[in-house]
Amino acid sequence: MTMPWNRCKNLLMKYMYKDRVTVYRQQAVKDDDGADDYTVQAVYQELPCHLTQYGKEMQSGQNPREFFTKTDLRICLDPKYDILPNDILTITHDGQTFQLNAAKAFKYPTHQEISVRREEVMRYGRCYYDNKPCNSSD
């Protein structure tokens, strides 16, 4: 007897995948002079997904110049998409936008799970993500 994977996937899509993710990946390109260069380009846009916490606490630390935090979350989505380690994921969840970095995807017949991380740095009382000031929607 085979498992009804399509039925399970349809239920996940209907009841769980309320968030949206756009996946960005570094791509090799040629610049105007013909030299090798890299740019970040969207490879998937507005995919249905589910962003969740999964029991890990926020990690924090301090060095002489800054205070930093690392938040680990998890995203679930259809296994037909190839999400690679270090892809940049922009996820919209309940009106909030998160920019996160992907780890290796674990694929199952019905879905895939990807650990994602956000690292922020506090310098001089201001929050920075990817060397840009954080804002309330990040």
Short mmCIF file of C-alpha atoms in Angstrom, two decimals:
data_model
loop_
_atom_site.label_atom_id
_atom_site.label_comp_id
_atom_site.label_asym_id
_atom_site.label_seq_id
_atom_site.Cartn_x
_atom_site.Cartn_y
_atom_site.Cartn_z
CA MET A 1 0.00 0.00 0.00
CA THR A 2 1.39 3.39 -0.94
CA MET A 3 1.11 6.42 1.27
CA PRO A 4 -1.22 9.24 0.14
CA TRP A 5 1.60 11.82 -0.09
CA ASN A 6 -0.31 14.16 -2.39
CA ARG A 7 -3.21 14.30 0.06
CA CYS A 8 -0.80 15.15 2.89
CA LYS A 9 0.90 17.83 0.77
CA ASN A 10 -2.46 19.37 -0.09
CA LEU A 11 -3.43 19.51 3.59
CA LEU A 12 -0.12 21.17 4.47
CA MET A 13 -0.68 23.73 1.73
CA LYS A 14 -4.22 24.44 2.88
CA TYR A 15 -3.71 24.65 6.65
CA MET A 16 -0.05 25.38 7.40
CA TYR A 17 1.60 27.31 4.59
CA LYS A 18 0.29 30.80 5.42
CA ASP A 19 3.68 32.56 5.17
CA ARG A 20 5.57 33.52 1.99
CA VAL A 21 9.27 33.24 1.13
CA THR A 22 11.41 34.71 -1.63
CA VAL A 23 14.72 32.88 -2.11
CA TYR A 24 17.84 34.77 -3.20
CA ARG A 25 21.05 33.09 -4.33
CA GLN A 26 24.49 34.35 -5.30
CA GLN A 27 24.94 33.90 -9.06
CA ALA A 28 28.06 34.18 -11.21
CA VAL A 29 27.84 36.98 -13.80
CA LYS A 30 30.18 38.93 -16.07
CA ASP A 31 30.66 42.64 -15.43
CA ASP A 32 30.83 45.32 -18.14
CA ASP A 33 34.51 44.55 -18.76
CA GLY A 34 33.94 40.80 -19.06
CA ALA A 35 35.42 39.97 -15.66
CA ASP A 36 33.83 37.38 -13.39
CA ASP A 37 31.58 38.87 -10.73
CA TYR A 38 28.75 37.78 -8.46
CA THR A 39 25.31 39.17 -7.81
CA VAL A 40 22.40 38.11 -5.61
CA GLN A 41 19.29 37.22 -7.63
CA ALA A 42 15.85 35.90 -6.73
CA VAL A 43 15.48 32.25 -7.75
CA TYR A 44 11.98 31.69 -6.27
CA GLN A 45 9.40 34.32 -5.36
CA GLU A 46 6.47 34.29 -2.94
CA LEU A 47 6.49 30.55 -2.24
CA PRO A 48 3.96 29.36 0.36
CA CYS A 49 5.76 28.23 3.52
CA HIS A 50 5.53 27.99 7.31
CA LEU A 51 8.01 29.80 9.59
CA THR A 52 8.27 28.50 13.13
CA GLN A 53 10.36 28.47 16.27
CA TYR A 54 11.41 25.05 17.43
CA GLY A 55 12.63 25.24 20.99
CA LYS A 56 16.05 26.79 20.53
CA GLU A 57 16.78 29.81 22.64
CA MET A 58 18.25 32.99 21.22
CA GLN A 59 22.03 33.00 21.56
CA SER A 60 23.88 36.16 22.46
CA GLY A 61 27.38 37.28 23.23
CA GLN A 62 29.65 40.26 23.44
CA ASN A 63 33.10 41.21 22.28
CA PRO A 64 34.94 44.51 22.92
CA ARG A 65 33.22 46.28 20.00
CA GLU A 66 29.69 44.91 19.88
CA PHE A 67 26.88 42.84 21.35
CA PHE A 68 25.43 40.19 19.02
CA THR A 69 22.42 37.89 18.89
CA LYS A 70 21.66 34.80 16.84
CA THR A 71 18.11 33.57 16.40
CA ASP A 72 17.46 30.10 14.98
CA LEU A 73 14.12 29.37 13.35
CA ARG A 74 12.78 26.74 10.95
CA ILE A 75 10.92 27.00 7.65
CA CYS A 76 8.82 24.25 6.08
CA LEU A 77 7.79 24.20 2.42
CA ASP A 78 7.09 21.93 -0.54
CA PRO A 79 10.01 19.57 -1.29
CA LYS A 80 9.96 20.33 -5.04
CA TYR A 81 12.04 23.50 -4.48
CA ASP A 82 15.82 23.33 -4.14
CA ILE A 83 16.96 25.55 -1.28
CA LEU A 84 20.75 25.57 -0.87
CA PRO A 85 22.88 26.33 2.18
CA ASN A 86 23.60 30.08 2.42
CA ASP A 87 20.59 31.06 0.31
CA ILE A 88 19.06 34.28 1.62
CA LEU A 89 15.38 33.90 2.49
CA THR A 90 13.04 36.86 2.86
CA ILE A 91 10.01 35.57 4.74
CA THR A 92 6.75 37.38 5.42
CA HIS A 93 5.01 36.05 8.55
CA ASP A 94 1.92 37.69 10.09
CA GLY A 95 2.85 41.13 8.76
CA GLN A 96 6.50 40.82 9.83
CA THR A 97 9.41 40.46 7.41
CA PHE A 98 12.48 38.39 8.27
CA GLN A 99 15.69 38.08 6.28
CA LEU A 100 17.35 34.79 7.17
CA ASN A 101 20.19 32.56 5.98
CA ALA A 102 19.40 28.94 5.06
CA ALA A 103 21.18 25.81 6.27
CA LYS A 104 20.98 22.41 4.58
CA ALA A 105 17.44 21.34 3.68
CA PHE A 106 16.03 18.05 4.98
CA LYS A 107 13.55 16.72 2.44
CA TYR A 108 10.67 14.38 3.19
CA PRO A 109 8.01 13.09 0.76
CA THR A 110 5.49 15.67 2.02
CA HIS A 111 7.66 18.68 2.87
CA GLN A 112 11.16 19.94 3.56
CA GLU A 113 12.50 21.51 6.74
CA ILE A 114 15.27 24.10 6.68
CA SER A 115 16.99 25.61 9.69
CA VAL A 116 17.41 29.35 9.22
CA ARG A 117 19.39 31.89 11.22
CA ARG A 118 19.34 35.61 11.75
CA GLU A 119 22.39 37.33 13.20
CA GLU A 120 22.16 40.88 14.51
CA VAL A 121 24.81 43.15 15.97
CA MET A 122 24.32 46.03 18.38
CA ARG A 123 26.85 48.85 17.95
CA TYR A 124 26.61 52.08 19.88
CA GLY A 125 23.04 51.25 20.92
CA ARG A 126 21.81 50.59 17.35
CA CYS A 127 20.87 47.27 15.79
CA TYR A 128 22.53 46.16 12.54
CA TYR A 129 21.79 43.21 10.26
CA ASP A 130 24.11 42.60 7.32
CA ASN A 131 25.84 45.93 8.15
CA LYS A 132 22.58 47.86 7.62
CA PRO A 133 20.49 49.37 10.43
CA CYS A 134 17.65 47.09 11.53
CA ASN A 135 14.16 48.46 11.35
CA SER A 136 11.00 47.29 13.05
CA SER A 137 9.82 45.25 10.06
CA ASP A 138 13.05 43.18 9.88
#
